[in-house]
Amino acid sequence: MNKQKGKNQAGSILLETLLSLNIYVFIMMSISVIFLAVLHMYLKNIYQMELRSQMRFAAECIIQDIKHADSVTVYQESGHDAIAITTRATAGSSEASAEFIKYRQDDLAFFPRIIKKGQPLTGDNDFCYTYVRFSCRPLSENKDNRVYLLELKGTHQFSSQYFYLDTAVTRLGSRSLN
């Protein structure tokens, strides 16, 4: 009778081991799925933060240049808005020669980006696949218009959300250009 108990216990240990192994695998798979979902959400938030910081940086550059501009011209170039700004603010002296700053949309790269004086303001990063576009228009068609409406629209390749940044920019002063 003792031999029969030993045989039953040996079989039950094998059965318990197989069941516990299945439960262990199920628990580990559940933990892995949860971890991957959390990692996906974390990366999506990182991408969105990078996109928003690029959009804020580009908007601040455009706003500062328009604020201190002597003249601002908004025109179309390759189907997108472009801004031509003439300013003396960067030179530090009102007697200095005027500097020309041009903002335009670059579609030559794989991802559209904003270019200032030939250098990219947005999207110049292998990690962040962002699409950023801007549009600018004067508030009125009056020759003495000093207020411009600026809109930036951006999205990330891995995100399905669009972010919009809208603002009005007022040119502070106007100096006569020679």
Coordinates of N, CA, C and O in Angstrom, one line a residue:
M1 N 0.8 -1.2 0.0 CA 0.0 0.0 0.0 C 0.9 1.3 0.0 O 0.5 2.2 -0.6
N2 N 2.0 1.2 0.7 CA 2.9 2.4 0.7 C 3.5 2.6 -0.7 O 3.7 3.8 -1.1
K3 N 3.7 1.6 -1.5 CA 4.2 1.8 -2.8 C 3.2 2.5 -3.7 O 3.5 3.3 -4.5
Q4 N 1.9 2.2 -3.5 CA 0.9 2.8 -4.3 C 0.7 4.3 -4.0 O 0.5 5.1 -4.8
K5 N 0.9 4.7 -2.7 CA 0.8 6.1 -2.3 C 2.0 6.9 -2.9 O 1.8 8.0 -3.4
G6 N 3.2 6.3 -3.0 CA 4.3 7.0 -3.6 C 4.1 7.2 -5.1 O 4.5 8.2 -5.6
K7 N 3.5 6.2 -5.8 CA 3.3 6.4 -7.2 C 2.3 7.5 -7.4 O 2.4 8.3 -8.3
N8 N 1.2 7.6 -6.7 CA 0.2 8.6 -6.8 C 0.8 10.0 -6.5 O 0.5 11.0 -7.2
Q9 N 1.6 10.1 -5.5 CA 2.2 11.4 -5.2 C 3.2 11.8 -6.2 O 3.3 13.0 -6.6
A10 N 3.9 10.9 -6.8 CA 4.9 11.3 -7.9 C 4.1 11.8 -9.1 O 4.5 12.8 -9.7
G11 N 3.0 11.2 -9.4 CA 2.2 11.7 -10.5 C 1.6 13.0 -10.2 O 1.4 13.9 -11.1
S12 N 1.1 13.2 -9.0 CA 0.5 14.5 -8.7 C 1.5 15.6 -8.6 O 1.2 16.7 -9.0
I13 N 2.7 15.3 -8.3 CA 3.8 16.4 -8.3 C 4.0 16.8 -9.7 O 4.2 18.0 -10.0
L14 N 4.1 15.9 -10.7 CA 4.3 16.2 -12.1 C 3.1 17.0 -12.6 O 3.3 18.0 -13.3
L15 N 1.9 16.6 -12.2 CA 0.7 17.4 -12.6 C 0.7 18.8 -12.1 O 0.4 19.8 -12.7
E16 N 1.0 18.9 -10.8 CA 1.1 20.3 -10.1 C 2.2 21.1 -10.8 O 2.0 22.3 -11.0
T17 N 3.3 20.5 -11.1 CA 4.3 21.3 -11.8 C 3.9 21.8 -13.2 O 4.2 22.9 -13.5
L18 N 3.3 21.0 -13.9 CA 2.8 21.4 -15.3 C 1.7 22.5 -15.2 O 1.7 23.4 -15.9
L19 N 0.8 22.3 -14.2 CA -0.2 23.4 -14.0 C 0.4 24.7 -13.6 O 0.0 25.8 -14.0
S20 N 1.3 24.6 -12.6 CA 1.9 25.8 -12.1 C 2.8 26.5 -13.2 O 2.9 27.7 -13.3
L21 N 3.4 25.7 -14.1 CA 4.2 26.3 -15.2 C 3.3 27.0 -16.1 O 3.6 28.1 -16.6
N22 N 2.1 26.4 -16.4 CA 1.1 27.1 -17.3 C 0.7 28.4 -16.7 O 0.5 29.4 -17.4
I23 N 0.4 28.4 -15.4 CA -0.1 29.6 -14.7 C 1.1 30.7 -14.7 O 0.8 31.8 -15.0
Y24 N 2.3 30.2 -14.5 CA 3.5 31.1 -14.5 C 3.6 31.8 -15.9 O 3.8 33.0 -16.0
V25 N 3.5 31.0 -16.9 CA 3.6 31.5 -18.3 C 2.5 32.5 -18.6 O 2.7 33.6 -19.1
F26 N 1.3 32.2 -18.2 CA 0.2 33.1 -18.3 C 0.4 34.5 -17.6 O 0.2 35.5 -18.2
I27 N 0.9 34.4 -16.4 CA 1.1 35.6 -15.6 C 2.3 36.4 -16.2 O 2.2 37.6 -16.4
M28 N 3.3 35.8 -16.7 CA 4.4 36.5 -17.3 C 4.0 37.1 -18.6 O 4.4 38.2 -18.9
M29 N 3.2 36.4 -19.4 CA 2.7 37.0 -20.6 C 1.8 38.2 -20.3 O 1.9 39.3 -21.0
S30 N 1.0 38.2 -19.3 CA 0.1 39.3 -18.9 C 1.0 40.5 -18.5 O 0.7 41.6 -18.9
I31 N 2.0 40.2 -17.7 CA 2.9 41.3 -17.3 C 3.6 41.9 -18.5 O 3.8 43.1 -18.6
S32 N 4.0 41.1 -19.4 CA 4.7 41.6 -20.6 C 3.8 42.5 -21.5 O 4.2 43.5 -22.0
V33 N 2.5 42.1 -21.6 CA 1.6 42.9 -22.4 C 1.3 44.2 -21.8 O 1.3 45.3 -22.4
I34 N 1.2 44.2 -20.4 CA 1.0 45.4 -19.7 C 2.2 46.3 -19.8 O 2.1 47.5 -20.1
F35 N 3.4 45.7 -19.7 CA 4.6 46.5 -19.8 C 4.8 47.2 -21.2 O 5.1 48.3 -21.3
L36 N 4.5 46.4 -22.3 CA 4.6 46.9 -23.6 C 3.5 48.0 -23.9 O 3.8 49.0 -24.6
A37 N 2.3 47.9 -23.3 CA 1.3 49.0 -23.4 C 1.8 50.2 -22.7 O 1.6 51.3 -23.3
V38 N 2.4 50.1 -21.6 CA 2.9 51.3 -20.8 C 4.0 51.9 -21.6 O 4.1 53.1 -21.7
L39 N 4.9 51.1 -22.1 CA 6.0 51.6 -22.9 C 5.6 52.3 -24.1 O 6.1 53.4 -24.5
H40 N 4.6 51.8 -24.8 CA 4.0 52.5 -26.0 C 3.4 53.8 -25.6 O 3.7 54.8 -26.3
M41 N 2.7 53.9 -24.6 CA 2.1 55.2 -24.1 C 3.2 56.2 -23.7 O 3.1 57.4 -24.0
Y42 N 4.2 55.7 -23.1 CA 5.4 56.5 -22.7 C 6.1 57.1 -23.9 O 6.3 58.3 -24.0
L43 N 6.3 56.3 -24.9 CA 7.0 56.8 -26.1 C 6.1 57.7 -26.9 O 6.6 58.7 -27.4
K44 N 4.8 57.5 -26.9 CA 3.9 58.4 -27.6 C 3.9 59.8 -26.9 O 3.9 60.8 -27.6
N45 N 4.0 59.8 -25.6 CA 4.0 61.0 -24.9 C 5.4 61.7 -25.1 O 5.4 63.0 -25.2
I46 N 6.4 61.0 -25.2 CA 7.8 61.6 -25.5 C 7.7 62.2 -26.8 O 8.2 63.4 -27.0
Y47 N 7.2 61.6 -27.8 CA 7.1 62.1 -29.2 C 6.3 63.4 -29.2 O 6.6 64.3 -29.9
Q48 N 5.2 63.4 -28.5 CA 4.3 64.5 -28.5 C 5.0 65.7 -27.8 O 4.8 66.9 -28.2
M49 N 5.7 65.4 -26.7 CA 6.4 66.5 -26.0 C 7.5 67.1 -27.0 O 7.7 68.3 -27.0
E50 N 8.2 66.3 -27.7 CA 9.2 66.7 -28.6 C 8.6 67.6 -29.7 O 9.1 68.7 -30.1
L51 N 7.4 67.2 -30.2 CA 6.7 67.9 -31.3 C 6.3 69.3 -30.7 O 6.5 70.3 -31.4
R52 N 5.7 69.3 -29.6 CA 5.2 70.6 -29.0 C 6.4 71.5 -28.7 O 6.3 72.7 -28.9
S53 N 7.5 71.0 -28.2 CA 8.7 71.9 -28.0 C 9.2 72.4 -29.3 O 9.6 73.6 -29.3
Q54 N 9.3 71.6 -30.4 CA 9.7 72.1 -31.7 C 8.7 73.2 -32.2 O 9.2 74.3 -32.7
M55 N 7.4 73.0 -32.0 CA 6.5 74.0 -32.4 C 6.6 75.3 -31.6 O 6.5 76.4 -32.2
R56 N 6.8 75.2 -30.3 CA 7.0 76.4 -29.5 C 8.2 77.1 -29.8 O 8.2 78.4 -29.9
F57 N 9.3 76.4 -30.1 CA 10.6 77.1 -30.5 C 10.4 77.8 -31.8 O 10.8 79.0 -31.9
A58 N 9.8 77.2 -32.8 CA 9.6 77.8 -34.1 C 8.7 79.0 -34.0 O 9.0 80.1 -34.5
A59 N 7.6 78.9 -33.2 CA 6.7 80.1 -33.0 C 7.5 81.2 -32.3 O 7.3 82.4 -32.7
E60 N 8.2 80.9 -31.3 CA 9.0 82.0 -30.6 C 10.0 82.7 -31.5 O 10.1 83.9 -31.4
C61 N 10.6 81.9 -32.3 CA 11.6 82.6 -33.3 C 10.8 83.5 -34.2 O 11.3 84.6 -34.5
I62 N 9.7 83.0 -34.8 CA 9.0 83.8 -35.8 C 8.4 85.0 -35.1 O 8.4 86.2 -35.6
I63 N 7.8 84.8 -33.9 CA 7.2 86.0 -33.1 C 8.3 87.0 -32.8 O 8.0 88.2 -33.0
Q64 N 9.4 86.6 -32.3 CA 10.4 87.6 -31.9 C 10.9 88.4 -33.2 O 11.1 89.6 -33.1
D65 N 11.1 87.7 -34.3 CA 11.5 88.4 -35.5 C 10.5 89.3 -36.0 O 10.8 90.4 -36.5
I66 N 9.2 88.9 -36.0 CA 8.1 89.8 -36.5 C 8.0 91.0 -35.5 O 7.8 92.2 -36.0
K67 N 8.1 90.8 -34.2 CA 8.0 91.9 -33.2 C 8.9 93.0 -33.5 O 8.6 94.2 -33.4
H68 N 10.2 92.7 -33.8 CA 11.2 93.7 -33.9 C 11.5 94.0 -35.4 O 12.6 94.5 -35.7
A69 N 10.6 93.7 -36.3 CA 10.9 93.9 -37.7 C 10.6 95.3 -38.1 O 9.8 96.0 -37.6
D70 N 11.4 95.7 -39.1 CA 11.1 97.0 -39.8 C 10.0 96.8 -40.8 O 9.2 97.7 -41.0
S71 N 10.0 95.7 -41.5 CA 9.0 95.4 -42.5 C 8.8 93.9 -42.5 O 9.7 93.1 -42.3
V72 N 7.6 93.5 -42.8 CA 7.2 92.1 -42.9 C 6.4 91.9 -44.2 O 5.4 92.6 -44.4
T73 N 6.8 90.9 -45.0 CA 6.1 90.6 -46.2 C 5.7 89.1 -46.1 O 6.6 88.2 -46.0
V74 N 4.4 88.8 -46.3 CA 4.0 87.4 -46.4 C 3.6 87.1 -47.8 O 2.8 87.8 -48.4
Y75 N 4.1 86.0 -48.3 CA 3.9 85.7 -49.7 C 3.8 84.1 -49.9 O 4.2 83.4 -48.9
Q76 N 3.4 83.7 -51.0 CA 3.4 82.2 -51.3 C 4.6 81.8 -52.0 O 5.1 82.4 -53.0
E77 N 5.2 80.7 -51.6 CA 6.4 80.1 -52.2 C 6.1 78.6 -52.3 O 6.0 77.9 -51.2
S78 N 6.1 78.0 -53.4 CA 5.9 76.6 -53.6 C 4.6 76.1 -53.0 O 4.5 75.0 -52.4
G79 N 3.6 76.9 -53.0 CA 2.3 76.5 -52.4 C 2.1 76.7 -50.9 O 1.1 76.3 -50.4
H80 N 3.1 77.2 -50.3 CA 3.1 77.4 -48.8 C 3.4 78.9 -48.5 O 4.1 79.6 -49.3
D81 N 3.0 79.3 -47.3 CA 3.4 80.7 -46.9 C 4.9 80.8 -46.6 O 5.5 79.8 -46.2
A82 N 5.4 82.0 -46.9 CA 6.7 82.3 -46.6 C 6.7 83.7 -46.0 O 5.8 84.5 -46.4
I83 N 7.6 84.0 -45.2 CA 7.7 85.3 -44.5 C 9.1 85.9 -44.8 O 10.1 85.3 -44.5
A84 N 9.1 87.1 -45.3 CA 10.3 87.9 -45.5 C 10.3 89.0 -44.5 O 9.4 89.8 -44.5
I85 N 11.3 89.1 -43.7 CA 11.4 90.1 -42.6 C 12.7 90.9 -42.8 O 13.8 90.3 -43.0
T86 N 12.6 92.2 -42.7 CA 13.7 93.1 -42.7 C 13.8 93.7 -41.3 O 12.8 94.3 -40.8
T87 N 15.0 93.6 -40.7 CA 15.1 94.1 -39.3 C 16.5 94.6 -39.1 O 17.5 94.2 -39.7
R88 N 16.6 95.5 -38.1 CA 17.9 95.9 -37.6 C 18.1 95.5 -36.1 O 19.1 95.9 -35.5
A89 N 17.2 94.8 -35.6 CA 17.2 94.4 -34.1 C 18.3 93.5 -33.8 O 18.9 93.6 -32.7
T90 N 18.7 92.6 -34.7 CA 19.8 91.7 -34.4 C 21.2 92.3 -34.4 O 22.1 91.8 -33.8
A91 N 21.3 93.4 -35.1 CA 22.6 94.1 -35.2 C 23.0 94.8 -34.0 O 24.2 95.1 -33.7
G92 N 22.0 95.2 -33.2 CA 22.3 95.9 -31.9 C 22.3 97.4 -32.0 O 22.3 98.1 -31.0
S93 N 22.3 98.0 -33.1 CA 22.4 99.4 -33.3 C 21.4 99.8 -34.4 O 21.3 99.2 -35.4
S94 N 20.7 101.0 -34.2 CA 19.8 101.4 -35.2 C 20.5 101.9 -36.4 O 19.9 102.1 -37.4
E95 N 21.8 102.2 -36.3 CA 22.5 102.7 -37.5 C 23.1 101.6 -38.3 O 23.6 101.8 -39.4
A96 N 22.9 100.3 -37.8 CA 23.5 99.2 -38.6 C 22.6 98.9 -39.8 O 21.5 99.4 -39.9
S97 N 23.2 98.2 -40.7 CA 22.5 97.8 -41.9 C 21.4 96.8 -41.6 O 21.5 96.0 -40.7
A98 N 20.4 96.9 -42.4 CA 19.2 96.0 -42.2 C 19.6 94.5 -42.5 O 20.4 94.3 -43.5
E99 N 19.1 93.6 -41.8 CA 19.3 92.2 -42.0 C 18.0 91.6 -42.6 O 16.9 92.0 -42.2
F100 N 18.1 90.7 -43.5 CA 17.0 90.0 -44.2 C 16.8 88.6 -43.6 O 17.8 87.8 -43.6
I101 N 15.6 88.3 -43.1 CA 15.4 87.0 -42.5 C 14.2 86.4 -43.3 O 13.2 87.1 -43.5
K102 N 14.3 85.1 -43.7 CA 13.3 84.5 -44.5 C 12.9 83.2 -43.8 O 13.7 82.4 -43.5
Y103 N 11.6 83.0 -43.6 CA 11.0 81.8 -43.1 C 10.3 81.1 -44.2 O 9.5 81.8 -45.0
R104 N 10.5 79.9 -44.4 CA 9.8 79.1 -45.5 C 9.5 77.7 -45.1 O 10.1 77.2 -44.1
Q105 N 8.7 77.0 -45.9 CA 8.4 75.6 -45.6 C 9.3 74.8 -46.5 O 9.5 75.1 -47.7
D106 N 9.9 73.7 -45.9 CA 10.8 72.9 -46.7 C 10.2 71.5 -46.9 O 9.8 70.8 -46.0
D107 N 9.9 71.2 -48.2 CA 9.3 69.9 -48.5 C 10.4 69.0 -49.2 O 10.0 67.9 -49.6
L108 N 11.6 69.4 -49.2 CA 12.6 68.6 -49.8 C 13.0 67.4 -49.0 O 13.4 66.3 -49.5
A109 N 13.0 67.6 -47.7 CA 13.3 66.5 -46.7 C 12.1 65.5 -46.7 O 11.0 65.8 -47.2
F110 N 12.4 64.4 -46.1 CA 11.3 63.3 -46.0 C 10.1 63.9 -45.2 O 9.0 63.5 -45.4
F111 N 10.4 64.7 -44.1 CA 9.4 65.3 -43.3 C 9.4 66.8 -43.5 O 10.4 67.4 -43.4
P112 N 8.2 67.4 -43.7 CA 8.2 68.9 -43.9 C 8.6 69.6 -42.6 O 8.3 69.1 -41.5
R113 N 9.4 70.6 -42.8 CA 9.9 71.4 -41.7 C 10.0 72.9 -42.0 O 9.8 73.3 -43.2
I114 N 10.2 73.7 -41.0 CA 10.2 75.1 -41.1 C 11.7 75.5 -41.2 O 12.5 75.1 -40.4
I115 N 12.0 76.3 -42.2 CA 13.4 76.8 -42.4 C 13.5 78.3 -42.1 O 12.7 79.1 -42.6
K116 N 14.6 78.7 -41.4 CA 14.9 80.1 -41.2 C 16.3 80.3 -41.7 O 17.3 79.7 -41.2
K117 N 16.4 81.2 -42.6 CA 17.7 81.6 -43.2 C 18.5 80.4 -43.7 O 19.7 80.3 -43.4
G118 N 17.8 79.4 -44.2 CA 18.5 78.2 -44.8 C 18.7 77.1 -43.7 O 19.3 76.1 -44.1
Q119 N 18.4 77.3 -42.5 CA 18.7 76.4 -41.4 C 17.3 75.8 -40.9 O 16.4 76.6 -40.6
P120 N 17.2 74.5 -40.6 CA 15.9 74.0 -40.1 C 15.7 74.4 -38.7 O 16.5 74.3 -37.9
L121 N 14.4 74.8 -38.4 CA 14.0 75.1 -37.1 C 13.3 73.9 -36.5 O 13.3 73.7 -35.3
T122 N 12.6 73.1 -37.3 CA 11.9 71.9 -36.8 C 12.3 70.7 -37.6 O 12.8 70.8 -38.8
G123 N 12.1 69.5 -37.0 CA 12.3 68.3 -37.7 C 13.7 67.9 -38.0 O 13.9 66.9 -38.7
D124 N 14.7 68.6 -37.5 CA 16.1 68.2 -37.8 C 16.6 67.2 -36.8 O 17.5 67.5 -36.0
N125 N 16.0 66.1 -36.7 CA 16.3 65.1 -35.6 C 15.9 63.7 -36.2 O 14.8 63.5 -36.6
D126 N 16.8 62.8 -36.1 CA 16.5 61.4 -36.6 C 15.5 60.7 -35.7 O 14.7 59.9 -36.2
F127 N 15.4 61.1 -34.5 CA 14.5 60.4 -33.5 C 13.1 60.9 -33.7 O 12.2 60.1 -33.5
C128 N 12.9 62.2 -34.0 CA 11.6 62.8 -34.0 C 11.1 63.0 -35.4 O 11.6 63.9 -36.1
Y129 N 10.2 62.2 -35.9 CA 9.7 62.3 -37.2 C 8.5 63.2 -37.2 O 7.3 62.7 -37.1
T130 N 8.7 64.5 -37.2 CA 7.6 65.4 -37.1 C 7.3 66.1 -38.4 O 8.1 66.3 -39.3
Y131 N 6.0 66.4 -38.6 CA 5.5 67.2 -39.7 C 5.0 68.6 -39.1 O 4.1 68.6 -38.3
V132 N 5.7 69.6 -39.4 CA 5.3 71.0 -38.9 C 5.1 71.9 -40.1 O 6.0 72.0 -40.9
R133 N 4.0 72.5 -40.1 CA 3.7 73.5 -41.2 C 3.2 74.8 -40.5 O 2.7 74.8 -39.4
F134 N 3.5 76.0 -41.1 CA 3.0 77.2 -40.6 C 2.3 78.0 -41.7 O 2.5 77.8 -42.9
S135 N 1.5 78.9 -41.2 CA 0.8 79.9 -42.1 C 0.8 81.2 -41.4 O 0.7 81.2 -40.2
C136 N 0.9 82.2 -42.1 CA 0.9 83.6 -41.5 C 0.1 84.5 -42.5 O 0.3 84.4 -43.7
R137 N -0.6 85.4 -41.9 CA -1.4 86.3 -42.7 C -1.5 87.6 -42.0 O -1.7 87.6 -40.7
P138 N -1.5 88.7 -42.7 CA -1.8 90.0 -42.0 C -3.2 90.1 -41.6 O -4.1 89.5 -42.2
L139 N -3.4 90.8 -40.5 CA -4.8 91.0 -39.9 C -5.6 91.8 -40.9 O -6.8 91.5 -41.1
S140 N -5.0 92.8 -41.5 CA -5.7 93.6 -42.5 C -4.8 93.8 -43.7 O -3.6 93.6 -43.6
E141 N -5.4 94.1 -44.8 CA -4.6 94.3 -46.1 C -4.1 95.8 -46.1 O -3.5 96.2 -47.1
N142 N -4.3 96.5 -45.1 CA -3.8 97.9 -45.0 C -2.3 98.0 -45.1 O -1.6 97.1 -44.6
K143 N -1.8 99.0 -45.7 CA -0.3 99.1 -45.9 C 0.4 99.3 -44.5 O 1.5 98.8 -44.3
D144 N -0.3 99.9 -43.6 CA 0.3 100.1 -42.2 C -0.1 99.0 -41.3 O 0.0 99.2 -40.0
N145 N -0.4 97.8 -41.7 CA -0.8 96.7 -40.8 C 0.4 96.4 -39.9 O 1.5 96.3 -40.4
R146 N 0.1 96.2 -38.7 CA 1.1 95.8 -37.7 C 0.8 94.5 -37.0 O 1.6 94.0 -36.2
V147 N -0.3 93.9 -37.3 CA -0.7 92.6 -36.6 C -0.8 91.5 -37.6 O -1.4 91.6 -38.7
Y148 N -0.1 90.4 -37.2 CA -0.1 89.2 -38.1 C -0.6 88.0 -37.3 O -0.4 87.8 -36.1
L149 N -1.4 87.2 -38.0 CA -1.9 85.9 -37.4 C -1.0 84.8 -37.8 O -0.8 84.5 -39.0
L150 N -0.5 84.1 -36.8 CA 0.4 83.0 -37.1 C -0.2 81.7 -36.6 O -0.7 81.6 -35.5
E151 N -0.1 80.7 -37.4 CA -0.7 79.3 -37.1 C 0.4 78.3 -37.4 O 0.9 78.3 -38.5
L152 N 0.6 77.4 -36.4 CA 1.5 76.3 -36.7 C 0.7 75.0 -36.5 O -0.1 74.9 -35.5
K153 N 0.9 74.1 -37.4 CA 0.2 72.8 -37.3 C 1.2 71.7 -37.3 O 2.1 71.7 -38.2
G154 N 1.2 70.8 -36.4 CA 2.2 69.7 -36.3 C 1.6 68.4 -35.9 O 0.6 68.3 -35.2
T155 N 2.2 67.3 -36.4 CA 1.9 66.0 -36.0 C 3.2 65.2 -36.0 O 4.1 65.5 -36.7
H156 N 3.1 64.0 -35.3 CA 4.2 63.1 -35.3 C 3.9 61.9 -36.1 O 2.7 61.5 -36.2
Q157 N 4.8 61.3 -36.8 CA 4.5 60.1 -37.6 C 3.8 59.0 -36.8 O 2.9 58.3 -37.4
F158 N 4.2 58.8 -35.6 CA 3.6 57.7 -34.8 C 2.4 58.1 -34.0 O 1.8 57.3 -33.3
S159 N 2.0 59.3 -34.1 CA 0.9 59.8 -33.4 C -0.2 60.2 -34.4 O 0.0 60.7 -35.5
S160 N -1.5 60.0 -34.0 CA -2.6 60.3 -34.8 C -3.2 61.7 -34.5 O -4.2 62.1 -35.0
Q161 N -2.6 62.4 -33.5 CA -3.1 63.7 -33.1 C -2.4 64.8 -33.8 O -1.2 64.7 -34.1
Y162 N -3.1 65.9 -34.1 CA -2.6 67.1 -34.6 C -2.5 68.1 -33.5 O -3.4 68.2 -32.6
F163 N -1.5 68.9 -33.5 CA -1.4 70.0 -32.5 C -1.4 71.3 -33.2 O -0.7 71.4 -34.3
Y164 N -2.1 72.3 -32.7 CA -2.2 73.6 -33.4 C -1.7 74.6 -32.4 O -2.0 74.6 -31.2
L165 N -1.0 75.6 -32.9 CA -0.5 76.7 -32.1 C -0.9 78.0 -32.9 O -0.4 78.2 -34.0
D166 N -1.9 78.7 -32.4 CA -2.3 80.0 -33.0 C -2.0 81.1 -32.1 O -2.1 81.1 -30.9
T167 N -1.5 82.2 -32.8 CA -1.2 83.4 -32.0 C -1.3 84.6 -32.9 O -1.2 84.5 -34.1
A168 N -1.4 85.8 -32.3 CA -1.4 87.0 -33.1 C -0.1 87.7 -32.7 O 0.3 87.8 -31.5
V169 N 0.6 88.3 -33.6 CA 1.9 89.0 -33.4 C 1.8 90.4 -33.8 O 1.3 90.7 -34.9
T170 N 2.2 91.3 -32.9 CA 2.2 92.7 -33.3 C 3.6 93.2 -33.5 O 4.5 93.0 -32.6
R171 N 3.8 93.9 -34.6 CA 5.1 94.5 -34.8 C 5.2 95.7 -33.9 O 4.3 96.6 -33.9
L172 N 6.3 95.8 -33.1 CA 6.4 96.9 -32.1 C 6.6 98.2 -32.7 O 6.1 99.2 -32.3
G173 N 7.6 98.3 -33.6 CA 7.9 99.6 -34.1 C 8.3 99.5 -35.6 O 8.5 98.5 -36.1
S174 N 8.3 100.7 -36.2 CA 8.6 100.7 -37.6 C 9.7 101.8 -37.8 O 9.5 102.9 -37.4
R175 N 10.8 101.4 -38.4 CA 11.8 102.4 -38.6 C 11.9 102.6 -40.1 O 11.6 101.7 -40.9
S176 N 12.3 103.7 -40.5 CA 12.4 104.0 -42.0 C 13.6 103.3 -42.5 O 14.7 103.2 -41.9
L177 N 13.4 102.6 -43.7 CA 14.4 101.9 -44.3 C 15.0 102.8 -45.5 O 14.3 103.4 -46.2
N178 N 16.3 102.8 -45.5 CA 17.0 103.6 -46.6 C 17.2 102.7 -47.8 O 17.6 101.6 -47.8

